[in-house]
PDB file of C-alpha atoms in Angstrom:
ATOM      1  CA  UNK A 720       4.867  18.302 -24.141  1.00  0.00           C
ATOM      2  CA  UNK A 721       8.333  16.958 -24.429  1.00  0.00           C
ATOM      3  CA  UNK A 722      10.104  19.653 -23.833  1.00  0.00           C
ATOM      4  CA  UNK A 723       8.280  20.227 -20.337  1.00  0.00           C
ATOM      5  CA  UNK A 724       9.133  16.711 -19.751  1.00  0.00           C
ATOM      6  CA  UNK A 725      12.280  17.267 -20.255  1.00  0.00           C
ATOM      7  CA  UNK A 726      12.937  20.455 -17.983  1.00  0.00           C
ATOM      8  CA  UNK A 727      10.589  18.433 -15.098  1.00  0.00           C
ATOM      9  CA  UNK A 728      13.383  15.610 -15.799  1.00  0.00           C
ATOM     10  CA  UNK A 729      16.580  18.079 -15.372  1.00  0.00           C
ATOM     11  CA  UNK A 730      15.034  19.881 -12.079  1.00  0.00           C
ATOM     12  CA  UNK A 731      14.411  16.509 -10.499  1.00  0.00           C
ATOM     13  CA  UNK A 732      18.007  15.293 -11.463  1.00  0.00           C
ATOM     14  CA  UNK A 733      19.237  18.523 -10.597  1.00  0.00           C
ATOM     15  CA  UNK A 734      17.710  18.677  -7.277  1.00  0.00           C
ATOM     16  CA  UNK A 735      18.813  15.265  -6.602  1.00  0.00           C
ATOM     17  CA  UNK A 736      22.144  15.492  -6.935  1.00  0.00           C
ATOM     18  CA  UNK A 737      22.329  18.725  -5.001  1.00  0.00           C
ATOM     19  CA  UNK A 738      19.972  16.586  -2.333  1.00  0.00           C
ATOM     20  CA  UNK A 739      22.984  13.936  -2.211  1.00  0.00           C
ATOM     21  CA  UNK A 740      25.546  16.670  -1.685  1.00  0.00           C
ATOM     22  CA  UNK A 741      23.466  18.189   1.173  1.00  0.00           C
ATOM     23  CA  UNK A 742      23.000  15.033   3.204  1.00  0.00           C
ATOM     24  CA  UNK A 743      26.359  14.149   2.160  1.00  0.00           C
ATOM     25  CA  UNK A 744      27.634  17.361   3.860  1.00  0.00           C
ATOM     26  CA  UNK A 745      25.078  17.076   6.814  1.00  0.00           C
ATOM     27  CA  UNK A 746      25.524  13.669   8.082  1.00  0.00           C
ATOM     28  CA  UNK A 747      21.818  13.372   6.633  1.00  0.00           C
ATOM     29  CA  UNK A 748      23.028  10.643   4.884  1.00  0.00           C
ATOM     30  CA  UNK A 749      23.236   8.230   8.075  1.00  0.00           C
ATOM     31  CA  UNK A 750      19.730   9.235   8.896  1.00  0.00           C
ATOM     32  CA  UNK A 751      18.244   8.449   5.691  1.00  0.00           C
ATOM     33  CA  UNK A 752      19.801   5.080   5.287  1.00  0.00           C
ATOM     34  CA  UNK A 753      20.199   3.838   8.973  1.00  0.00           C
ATOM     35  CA  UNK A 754      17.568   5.992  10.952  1.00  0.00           C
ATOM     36  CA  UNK A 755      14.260   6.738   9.415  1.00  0.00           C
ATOM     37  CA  UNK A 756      14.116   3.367   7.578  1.00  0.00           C
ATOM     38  CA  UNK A 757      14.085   1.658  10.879  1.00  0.00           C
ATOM     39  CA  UNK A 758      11.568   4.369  11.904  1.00  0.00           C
ATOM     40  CA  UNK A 759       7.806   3.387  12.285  1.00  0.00           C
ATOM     41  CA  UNK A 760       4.561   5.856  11.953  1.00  0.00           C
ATOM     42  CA  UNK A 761       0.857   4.563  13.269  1.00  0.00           C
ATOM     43  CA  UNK A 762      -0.937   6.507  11.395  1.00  0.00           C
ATOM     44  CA  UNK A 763      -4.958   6.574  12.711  1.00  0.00           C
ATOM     45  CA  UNK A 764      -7.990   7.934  10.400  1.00  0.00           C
ATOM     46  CA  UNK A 765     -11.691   7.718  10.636  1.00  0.00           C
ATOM     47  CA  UNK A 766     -13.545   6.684   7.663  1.00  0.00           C
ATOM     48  CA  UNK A 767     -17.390   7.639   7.687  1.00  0.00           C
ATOM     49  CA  UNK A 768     -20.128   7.001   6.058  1.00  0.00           C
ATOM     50  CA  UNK A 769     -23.884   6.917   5.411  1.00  0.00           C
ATOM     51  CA  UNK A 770     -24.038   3.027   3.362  1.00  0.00           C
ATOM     52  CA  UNK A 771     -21.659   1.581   6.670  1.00  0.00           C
ATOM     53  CA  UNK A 772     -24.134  -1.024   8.550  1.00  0.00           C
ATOM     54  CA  UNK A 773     -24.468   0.250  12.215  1.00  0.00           C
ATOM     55  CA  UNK A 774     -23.185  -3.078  13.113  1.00  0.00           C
ATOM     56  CA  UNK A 775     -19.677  -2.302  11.487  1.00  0.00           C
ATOM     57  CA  UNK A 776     -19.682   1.155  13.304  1.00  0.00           C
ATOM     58  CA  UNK A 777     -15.917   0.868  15.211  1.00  0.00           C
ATOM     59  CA  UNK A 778     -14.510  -1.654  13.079  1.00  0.00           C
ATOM     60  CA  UNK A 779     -10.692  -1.568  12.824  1.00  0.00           C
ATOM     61  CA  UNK A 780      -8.839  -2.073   9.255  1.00  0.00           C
ATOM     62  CA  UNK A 781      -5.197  -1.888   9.154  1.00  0.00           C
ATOM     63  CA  UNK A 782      -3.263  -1.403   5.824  1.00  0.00           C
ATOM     64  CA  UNK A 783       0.376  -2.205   5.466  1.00  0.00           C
ATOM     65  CA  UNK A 784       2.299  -1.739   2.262  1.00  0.00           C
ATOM     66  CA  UNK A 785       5.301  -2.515   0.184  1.00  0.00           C
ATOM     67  CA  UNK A 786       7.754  -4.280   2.723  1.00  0.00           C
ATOM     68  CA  UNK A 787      10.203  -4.848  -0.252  1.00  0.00           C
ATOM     69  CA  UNK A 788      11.945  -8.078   1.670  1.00  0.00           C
ATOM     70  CA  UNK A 789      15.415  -7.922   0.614  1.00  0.00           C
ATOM     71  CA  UNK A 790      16.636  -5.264  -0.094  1.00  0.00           C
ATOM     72  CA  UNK A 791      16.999  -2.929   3.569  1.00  0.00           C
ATOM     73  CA  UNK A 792      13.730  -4.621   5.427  1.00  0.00           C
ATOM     74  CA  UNK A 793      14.549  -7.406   6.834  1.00  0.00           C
ATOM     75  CA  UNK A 794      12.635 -10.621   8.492  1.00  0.00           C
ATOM     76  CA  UNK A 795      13.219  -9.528  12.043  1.00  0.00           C
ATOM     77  CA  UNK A 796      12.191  -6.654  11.217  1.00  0.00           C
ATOM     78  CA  UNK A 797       9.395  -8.296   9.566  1.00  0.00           C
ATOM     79  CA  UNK A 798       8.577  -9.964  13.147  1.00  0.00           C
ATOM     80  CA  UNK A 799       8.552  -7.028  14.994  1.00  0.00           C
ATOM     81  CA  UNK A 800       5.851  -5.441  12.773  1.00  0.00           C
ATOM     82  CA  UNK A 801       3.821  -7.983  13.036  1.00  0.00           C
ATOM     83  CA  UNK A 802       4.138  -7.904  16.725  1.00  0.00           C
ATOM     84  CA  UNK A 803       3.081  -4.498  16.613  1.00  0.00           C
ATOM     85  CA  UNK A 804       0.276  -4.636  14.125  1.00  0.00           C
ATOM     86  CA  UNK A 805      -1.436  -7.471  16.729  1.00  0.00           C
ATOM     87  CA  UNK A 806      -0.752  -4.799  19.443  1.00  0.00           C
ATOM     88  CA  UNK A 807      -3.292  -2.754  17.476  1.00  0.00           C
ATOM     89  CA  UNK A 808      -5.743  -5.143  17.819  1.00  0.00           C
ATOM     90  CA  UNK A 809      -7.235  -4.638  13.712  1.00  0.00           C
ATOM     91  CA  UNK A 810     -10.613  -6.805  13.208  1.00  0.00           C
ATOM     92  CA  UNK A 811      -9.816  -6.416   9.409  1.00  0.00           C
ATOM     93  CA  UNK A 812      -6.034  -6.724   7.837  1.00  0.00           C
ATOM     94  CA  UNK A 813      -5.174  -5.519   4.442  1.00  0.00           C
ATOM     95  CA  UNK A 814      -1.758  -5.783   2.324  1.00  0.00           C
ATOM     96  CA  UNK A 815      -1.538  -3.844  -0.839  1.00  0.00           C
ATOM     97  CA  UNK A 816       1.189  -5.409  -2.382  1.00  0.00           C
ATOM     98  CA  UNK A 817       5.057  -5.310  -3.013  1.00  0.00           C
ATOM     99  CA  UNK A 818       6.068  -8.699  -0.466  1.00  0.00           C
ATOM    100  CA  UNK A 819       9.401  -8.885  -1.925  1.00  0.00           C
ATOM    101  CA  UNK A 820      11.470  -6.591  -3.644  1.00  0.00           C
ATOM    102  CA  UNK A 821      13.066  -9.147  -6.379  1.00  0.00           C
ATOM    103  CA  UNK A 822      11.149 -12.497  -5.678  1.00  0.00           C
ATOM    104  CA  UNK A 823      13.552 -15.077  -7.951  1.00  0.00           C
ATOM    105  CA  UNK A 824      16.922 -13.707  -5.768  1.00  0.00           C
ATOM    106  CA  UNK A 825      15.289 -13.657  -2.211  1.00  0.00           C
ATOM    107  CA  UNK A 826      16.742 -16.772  -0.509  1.00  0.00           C
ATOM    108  CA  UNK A 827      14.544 -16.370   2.740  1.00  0.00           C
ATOM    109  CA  UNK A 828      11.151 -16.839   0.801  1.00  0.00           C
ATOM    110  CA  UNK A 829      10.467 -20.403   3.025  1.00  0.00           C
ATOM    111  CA  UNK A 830      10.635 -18.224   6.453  1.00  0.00           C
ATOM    112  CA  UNK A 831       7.713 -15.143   5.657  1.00  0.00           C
ATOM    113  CA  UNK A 832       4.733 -16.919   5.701  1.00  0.00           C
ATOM    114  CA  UNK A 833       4.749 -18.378   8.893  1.00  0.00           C
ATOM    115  CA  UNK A 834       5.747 -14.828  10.470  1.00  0.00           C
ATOM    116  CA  UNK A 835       2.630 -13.336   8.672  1.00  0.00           C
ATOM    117  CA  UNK A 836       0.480 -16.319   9.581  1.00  0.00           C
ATOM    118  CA  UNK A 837       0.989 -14.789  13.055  1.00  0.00           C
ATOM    119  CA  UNK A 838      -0.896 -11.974  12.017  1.00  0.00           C
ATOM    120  CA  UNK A 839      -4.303 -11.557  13.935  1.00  0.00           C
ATOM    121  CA  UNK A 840      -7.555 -10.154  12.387  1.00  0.00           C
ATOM    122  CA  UNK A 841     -11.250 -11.885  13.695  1.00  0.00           C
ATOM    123  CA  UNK A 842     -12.731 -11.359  10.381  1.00  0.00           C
ATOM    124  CA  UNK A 843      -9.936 -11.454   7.949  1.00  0.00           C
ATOM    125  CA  UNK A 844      -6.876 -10.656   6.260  1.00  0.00           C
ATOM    126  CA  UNK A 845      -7.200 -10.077   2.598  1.00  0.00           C
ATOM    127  CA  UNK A 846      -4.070  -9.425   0.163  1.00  0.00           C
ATOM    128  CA  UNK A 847      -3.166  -8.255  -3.670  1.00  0.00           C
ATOM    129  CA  UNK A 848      -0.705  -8.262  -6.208  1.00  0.00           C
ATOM    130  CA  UNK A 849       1.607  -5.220  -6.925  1.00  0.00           C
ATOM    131  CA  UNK A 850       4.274  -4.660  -9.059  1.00  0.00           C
ATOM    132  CA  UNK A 851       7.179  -6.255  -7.447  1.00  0.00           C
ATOM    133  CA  UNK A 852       5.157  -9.049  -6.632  1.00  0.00           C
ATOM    134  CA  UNK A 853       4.715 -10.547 -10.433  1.00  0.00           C
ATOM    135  CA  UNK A 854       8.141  -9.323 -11.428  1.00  0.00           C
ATOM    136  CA  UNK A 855      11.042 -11.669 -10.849  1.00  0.00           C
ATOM    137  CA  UNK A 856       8.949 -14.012 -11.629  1.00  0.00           C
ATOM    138  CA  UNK A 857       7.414 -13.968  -8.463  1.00  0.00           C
ATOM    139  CA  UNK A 858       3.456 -14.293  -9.258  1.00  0.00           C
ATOM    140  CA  UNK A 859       3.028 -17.969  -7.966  1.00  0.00           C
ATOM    141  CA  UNK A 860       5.613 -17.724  -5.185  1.00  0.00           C
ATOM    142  CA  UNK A 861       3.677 -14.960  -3.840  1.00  0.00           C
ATOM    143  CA  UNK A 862      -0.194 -16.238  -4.315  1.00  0.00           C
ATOM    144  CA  UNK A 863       1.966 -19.537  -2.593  1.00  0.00           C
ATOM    145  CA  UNK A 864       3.043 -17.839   0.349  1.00  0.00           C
ATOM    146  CA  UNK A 865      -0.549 -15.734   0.637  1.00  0.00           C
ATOM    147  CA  UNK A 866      -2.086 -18.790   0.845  1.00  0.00           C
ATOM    148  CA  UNK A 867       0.200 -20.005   3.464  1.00  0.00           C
ATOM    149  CA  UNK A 868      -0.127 -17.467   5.834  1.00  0.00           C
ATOM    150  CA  UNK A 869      -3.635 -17.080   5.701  1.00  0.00           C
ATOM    151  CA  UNK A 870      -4.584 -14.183   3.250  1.00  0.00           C
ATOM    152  CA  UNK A 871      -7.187 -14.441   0.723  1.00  0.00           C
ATOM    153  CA  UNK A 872      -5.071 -12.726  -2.387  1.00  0.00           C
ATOM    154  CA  UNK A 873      -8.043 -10.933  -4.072  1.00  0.00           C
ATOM    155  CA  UNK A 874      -7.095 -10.540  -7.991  1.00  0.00           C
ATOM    156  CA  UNK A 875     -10.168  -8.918  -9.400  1.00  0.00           C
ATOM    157  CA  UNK A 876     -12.117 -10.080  -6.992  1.00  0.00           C
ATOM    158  CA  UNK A 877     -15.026  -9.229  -4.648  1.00  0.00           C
ATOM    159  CA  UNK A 878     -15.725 -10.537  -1.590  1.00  0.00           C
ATOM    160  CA  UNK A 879     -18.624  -9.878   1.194  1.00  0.00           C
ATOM    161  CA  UNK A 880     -17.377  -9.414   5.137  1.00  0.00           C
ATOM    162  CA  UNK A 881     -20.261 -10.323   6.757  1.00  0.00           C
ATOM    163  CA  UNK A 882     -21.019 -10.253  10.438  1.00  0.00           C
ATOM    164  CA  UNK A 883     -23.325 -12.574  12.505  1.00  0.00           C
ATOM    165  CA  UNK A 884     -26.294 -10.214  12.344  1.00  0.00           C
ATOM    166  CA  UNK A 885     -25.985 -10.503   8.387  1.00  0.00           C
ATOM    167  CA  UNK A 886     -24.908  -7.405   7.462  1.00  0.00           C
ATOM    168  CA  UNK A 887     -21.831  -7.025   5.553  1.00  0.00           C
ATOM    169  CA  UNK A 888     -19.854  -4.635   3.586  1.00  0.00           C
ATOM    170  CA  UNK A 889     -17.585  -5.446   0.428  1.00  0.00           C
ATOM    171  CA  UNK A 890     -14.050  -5.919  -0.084  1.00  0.00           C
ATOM    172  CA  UNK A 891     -12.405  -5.865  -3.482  1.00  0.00           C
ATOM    173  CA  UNK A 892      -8.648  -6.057  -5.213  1.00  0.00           C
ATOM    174  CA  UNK A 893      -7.259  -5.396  -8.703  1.00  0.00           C
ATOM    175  CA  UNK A 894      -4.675  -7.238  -9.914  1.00  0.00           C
ATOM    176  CA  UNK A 895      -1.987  -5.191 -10.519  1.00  0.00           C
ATOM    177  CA  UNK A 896      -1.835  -2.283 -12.862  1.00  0.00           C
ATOM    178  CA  UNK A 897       1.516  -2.467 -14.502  1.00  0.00           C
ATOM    179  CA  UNK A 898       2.363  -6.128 -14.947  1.00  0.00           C
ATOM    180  CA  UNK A 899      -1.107  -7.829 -14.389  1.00  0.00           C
ATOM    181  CA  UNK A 900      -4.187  -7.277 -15.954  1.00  0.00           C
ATOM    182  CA  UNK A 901      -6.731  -5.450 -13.835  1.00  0.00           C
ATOM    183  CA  UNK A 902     -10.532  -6.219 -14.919  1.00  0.00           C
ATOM    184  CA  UNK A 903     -12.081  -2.618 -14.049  1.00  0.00           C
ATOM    185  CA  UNK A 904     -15.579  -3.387 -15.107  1.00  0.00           C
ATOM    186  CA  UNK A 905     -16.004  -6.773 -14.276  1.00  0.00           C
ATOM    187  CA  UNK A 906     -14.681  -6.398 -10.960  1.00  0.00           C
ATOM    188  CA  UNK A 907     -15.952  -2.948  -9.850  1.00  0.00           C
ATOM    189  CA  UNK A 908     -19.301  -3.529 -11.547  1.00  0.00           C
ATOM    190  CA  UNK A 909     -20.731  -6.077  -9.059  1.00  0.00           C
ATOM    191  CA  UNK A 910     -20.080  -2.966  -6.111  1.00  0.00           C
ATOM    192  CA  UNK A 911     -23.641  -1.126  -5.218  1.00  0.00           C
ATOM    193  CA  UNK A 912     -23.883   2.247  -4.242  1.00  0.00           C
ATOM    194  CA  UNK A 913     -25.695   0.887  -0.442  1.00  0.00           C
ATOM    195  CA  UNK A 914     -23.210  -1.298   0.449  1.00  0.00           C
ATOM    196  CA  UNK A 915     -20.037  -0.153   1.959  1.00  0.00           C
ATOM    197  CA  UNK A 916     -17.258  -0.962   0.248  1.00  0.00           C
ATOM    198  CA  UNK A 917     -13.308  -1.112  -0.198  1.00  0.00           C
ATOM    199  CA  UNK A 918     -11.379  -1.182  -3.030  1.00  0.00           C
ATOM    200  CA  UNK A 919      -7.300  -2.292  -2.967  1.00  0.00           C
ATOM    201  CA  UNK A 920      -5.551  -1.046  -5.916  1.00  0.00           C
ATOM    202  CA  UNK A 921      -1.974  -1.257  -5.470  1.00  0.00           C
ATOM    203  CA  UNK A 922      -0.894   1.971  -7.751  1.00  0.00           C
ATOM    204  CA  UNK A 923      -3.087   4.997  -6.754  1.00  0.00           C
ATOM    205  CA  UNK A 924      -3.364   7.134  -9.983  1.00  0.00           C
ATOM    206  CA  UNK A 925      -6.115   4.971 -11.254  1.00  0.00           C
ATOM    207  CA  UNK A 926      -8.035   6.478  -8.390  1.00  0.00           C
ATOM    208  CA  UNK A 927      -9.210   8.455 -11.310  1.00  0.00           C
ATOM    209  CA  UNK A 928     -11.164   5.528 -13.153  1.00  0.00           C
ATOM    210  CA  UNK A 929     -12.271   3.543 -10.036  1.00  0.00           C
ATOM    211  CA  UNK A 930     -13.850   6.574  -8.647  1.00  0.00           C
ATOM    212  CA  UNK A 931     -16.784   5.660 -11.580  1.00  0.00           C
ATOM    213  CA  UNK A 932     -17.737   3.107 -10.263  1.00  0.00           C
ATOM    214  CA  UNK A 933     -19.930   2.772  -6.402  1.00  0.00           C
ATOM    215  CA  UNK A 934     -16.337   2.766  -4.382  1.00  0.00           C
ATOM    216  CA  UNK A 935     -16.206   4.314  -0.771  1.00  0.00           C
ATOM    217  CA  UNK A 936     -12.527   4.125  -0.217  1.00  0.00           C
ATOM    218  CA  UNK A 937      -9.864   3.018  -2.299  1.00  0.00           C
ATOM    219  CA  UNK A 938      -6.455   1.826  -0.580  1.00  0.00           C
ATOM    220  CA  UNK A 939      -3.023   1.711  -2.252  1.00  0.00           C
ATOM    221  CA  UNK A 940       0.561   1.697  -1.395  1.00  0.00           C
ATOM    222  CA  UNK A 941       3.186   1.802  -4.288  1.00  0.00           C
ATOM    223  CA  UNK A 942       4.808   5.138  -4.209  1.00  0.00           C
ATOM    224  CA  UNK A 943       6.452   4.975  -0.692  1.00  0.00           C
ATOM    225  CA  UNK A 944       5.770   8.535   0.356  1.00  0.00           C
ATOM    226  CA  UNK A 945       8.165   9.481  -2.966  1.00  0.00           C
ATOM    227  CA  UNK A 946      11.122   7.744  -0.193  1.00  0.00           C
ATOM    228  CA  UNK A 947      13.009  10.548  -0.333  1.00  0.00           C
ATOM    229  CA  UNK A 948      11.306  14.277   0.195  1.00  0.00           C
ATOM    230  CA  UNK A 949      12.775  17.966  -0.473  1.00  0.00           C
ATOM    231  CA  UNK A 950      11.267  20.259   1.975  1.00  0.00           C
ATOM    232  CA  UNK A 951       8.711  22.589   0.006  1.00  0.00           C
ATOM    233  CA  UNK A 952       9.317  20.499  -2.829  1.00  0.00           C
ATOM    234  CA  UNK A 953       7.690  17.478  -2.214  1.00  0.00           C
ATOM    235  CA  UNK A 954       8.760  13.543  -3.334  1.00  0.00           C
ATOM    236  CA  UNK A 955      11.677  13.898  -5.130  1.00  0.00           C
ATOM    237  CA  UNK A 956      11.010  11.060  -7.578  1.00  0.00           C
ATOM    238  CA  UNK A 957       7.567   8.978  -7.826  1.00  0.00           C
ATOM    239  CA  UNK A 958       6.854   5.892  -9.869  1.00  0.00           C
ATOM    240  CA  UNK A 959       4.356   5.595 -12.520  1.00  0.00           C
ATOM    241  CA  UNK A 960       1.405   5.420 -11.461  1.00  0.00           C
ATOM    242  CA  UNK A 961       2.188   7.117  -7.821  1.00  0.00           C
ATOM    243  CA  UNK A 962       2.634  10.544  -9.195  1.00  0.00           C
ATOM    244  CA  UNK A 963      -0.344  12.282  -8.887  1.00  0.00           C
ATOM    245  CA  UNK A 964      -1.530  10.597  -5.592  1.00  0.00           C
ATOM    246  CA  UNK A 965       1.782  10.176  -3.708  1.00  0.00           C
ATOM    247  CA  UNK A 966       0.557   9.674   0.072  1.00  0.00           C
ATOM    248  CA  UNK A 967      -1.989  10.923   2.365  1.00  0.00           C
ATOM    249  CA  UNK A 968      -6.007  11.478   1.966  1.00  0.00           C
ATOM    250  CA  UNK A 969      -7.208  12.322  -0.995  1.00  0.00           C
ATOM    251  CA  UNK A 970     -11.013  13.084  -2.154  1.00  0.00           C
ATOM    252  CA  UNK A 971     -10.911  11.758  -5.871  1.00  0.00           C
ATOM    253  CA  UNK A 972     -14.064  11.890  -8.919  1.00  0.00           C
ATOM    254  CA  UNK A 973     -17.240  13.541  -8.707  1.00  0.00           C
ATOM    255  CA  UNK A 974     -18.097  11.310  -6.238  1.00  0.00           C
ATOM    256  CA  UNK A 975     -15.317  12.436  -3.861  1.00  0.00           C
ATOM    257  CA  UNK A 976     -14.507   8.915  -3.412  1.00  0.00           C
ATOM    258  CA  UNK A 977     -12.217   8.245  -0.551  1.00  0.00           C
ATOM    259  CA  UNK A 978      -8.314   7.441  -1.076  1.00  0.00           C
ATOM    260  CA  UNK A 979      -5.609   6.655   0.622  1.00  0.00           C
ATOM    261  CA  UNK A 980      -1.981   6.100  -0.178  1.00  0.00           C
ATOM    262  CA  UNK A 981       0.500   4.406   2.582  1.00  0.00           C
ATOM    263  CA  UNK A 982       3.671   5.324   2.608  1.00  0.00           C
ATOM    264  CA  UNK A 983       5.144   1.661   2.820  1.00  0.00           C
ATOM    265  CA  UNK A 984       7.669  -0.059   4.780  1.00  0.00           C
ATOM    266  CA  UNK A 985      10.424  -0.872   2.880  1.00  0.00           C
ATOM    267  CA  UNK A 986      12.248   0.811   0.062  1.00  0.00           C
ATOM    268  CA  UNK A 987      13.233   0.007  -3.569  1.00  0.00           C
ATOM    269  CA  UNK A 988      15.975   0.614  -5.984  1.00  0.00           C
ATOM    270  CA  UNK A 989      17.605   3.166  -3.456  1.00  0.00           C
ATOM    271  CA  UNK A 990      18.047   1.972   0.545  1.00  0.00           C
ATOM    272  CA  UNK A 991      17.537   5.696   1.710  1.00  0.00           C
ATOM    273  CA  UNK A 992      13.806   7.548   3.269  1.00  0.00           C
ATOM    274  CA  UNK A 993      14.192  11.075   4.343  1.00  0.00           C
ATOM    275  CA  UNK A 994      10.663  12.905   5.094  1.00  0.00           C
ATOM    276  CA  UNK A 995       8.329   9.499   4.241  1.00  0.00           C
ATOM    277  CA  UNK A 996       8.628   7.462   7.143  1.00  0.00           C
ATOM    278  CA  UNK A 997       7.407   4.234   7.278  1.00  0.00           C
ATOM    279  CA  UNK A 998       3.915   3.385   7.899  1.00  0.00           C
ATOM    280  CA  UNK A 999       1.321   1.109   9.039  1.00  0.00           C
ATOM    281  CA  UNK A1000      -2.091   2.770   8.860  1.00  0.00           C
ATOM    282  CA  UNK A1001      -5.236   1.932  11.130  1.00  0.00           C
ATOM    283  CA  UNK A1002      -8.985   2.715   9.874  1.00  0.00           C
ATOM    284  CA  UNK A1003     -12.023   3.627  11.802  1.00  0.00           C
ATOM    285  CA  UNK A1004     -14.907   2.921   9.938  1.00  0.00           C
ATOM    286  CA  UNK A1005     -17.803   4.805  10.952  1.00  0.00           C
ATOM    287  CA  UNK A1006     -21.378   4.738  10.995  1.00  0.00           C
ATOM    288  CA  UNK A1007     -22.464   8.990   9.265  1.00  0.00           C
TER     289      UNK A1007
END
């Protein structure tokens, strides 16, 4: 086992560096770090099925993912997603995590929650934790500015959208996978298999154990498309937890639950995308 490990470890090194010399050589390096971060993908998909109320047949959920403030995404650029999110016109909004990229160094942290405030959605905006967001000390900041701008931070949590005829579906989050303490059971245990319902799980390789339990379609962010991607390769380097599931659709369990990983917005530890644009993805739930 380790010595596959360590052969994965010296192609990925060794097809990074050559990577760097390529775009280096190309002038790809200007795209990666000034162009296709800036870039912006609306990515549309149509959820079905059979347990969706008739009444929610059409809704409109938006995800957005792992902005990173800080480090190369910026508050105006911030503003002008936001702008364009409303544009879409979501009934539902949903962030899965990764706010700021180093919370404790950010000195802007008084100016993001009245840009996300501005964020429209008639029956709700609903938030969780990811990695980024408890490190640098940043758990209470975050939940802080959540609060302020008008997002209900679910951390192992379920809560009921209901509509005026009565009929709802279910919403859920788990807190965080690697530095909070995610309550599988207790959480995912209160779901029933005739009620529609979405799960937000910030790291999508745990698709595997929340596909047990009676979830339509789970939601995560976290791996950011891989950031960088070698053509018939694939992500170049993926965090843990985003390995497996690194972006897309995905049918996951014997129940072929439903998931989908968003590429994100911003970037960590590296300013650079090159084949993982940025995304903002909008939902279609439908009635089957």
């Amino acid at each position: 086992m380790e010595k596959t490990y360590t052969r994965r470890s010296f192609l990925k090194r060794f097809l990074s560096l050559s990577f760097g010399s390529i775009l280096a050589a190309s002038g790809g390096y200007a795209y990666a770090k000034y162009v296709e971060p800036k870039r912006l993908d609306i990515v549309r998909k149509t959820i079905s099925a059979s347990n969706l109320p008739a009444s929610f047949d059409g809704i409109n959920v938006l995800q957005f993912s792992d902005t990173h403030l800080g480090l190369s995404y910026h508050l105006p650029q911030l503003q002008n997603l936001v702008e364009k999110m409303n544009a879409l016109r979501p009934d539902i909004v949903l962030f899965t995590g990764d706010l700021i990229d180093i919370p404790n160094e950010y000195p802007y942290t008084n100016k993001v929650a009245p840009i996300l405030k501005q964020i429209q959605a008639p029956l709700g905006k609903y938030s969780i934790y990811g990695n980024h967001d408890h490190g640098g000390y940043g758990t209470e900041l975050y939940k802080e500015i959540m609060h302020q701008a008008d997002f209900k931070l679910l951390t192992n949590e379920v809560h009921k959208i209901e509509l005026v005829d009565q009929t709802f579906i279910h919403i859920c989050g788990l807190d965080d996978v690697m530095l909070g303490k995610p309550e599988y059971s207790k959480t995912l245990n209160q779901l029933q298999h005739n009620v529609f319902s979405i799960a937000m799980v910030h790291e999508p390789d745990v698709a595997v154990k929340v596909a047990n339990y009676e979830v339509d379609l789970q939601l995560s962010g976290h791996s950011h498309g891989g950031q960088i991607q070698i053509p018939f390769y694939g992500p170049l380097i993926t965090p843990p937890f985003g390995t497996v599931y690194s972006e897309g659709s995905y049918e996951v369990g014997q129940s072929n639950m439903q998931l989908y990983v968003n590429r994100g917005l911003g970037t960590t530890r590296l300013p650079f995308r090159f084949l993982a644009t940025p995304e903002v993805t909008i939902f279609t739930l439908r009635k089957a």
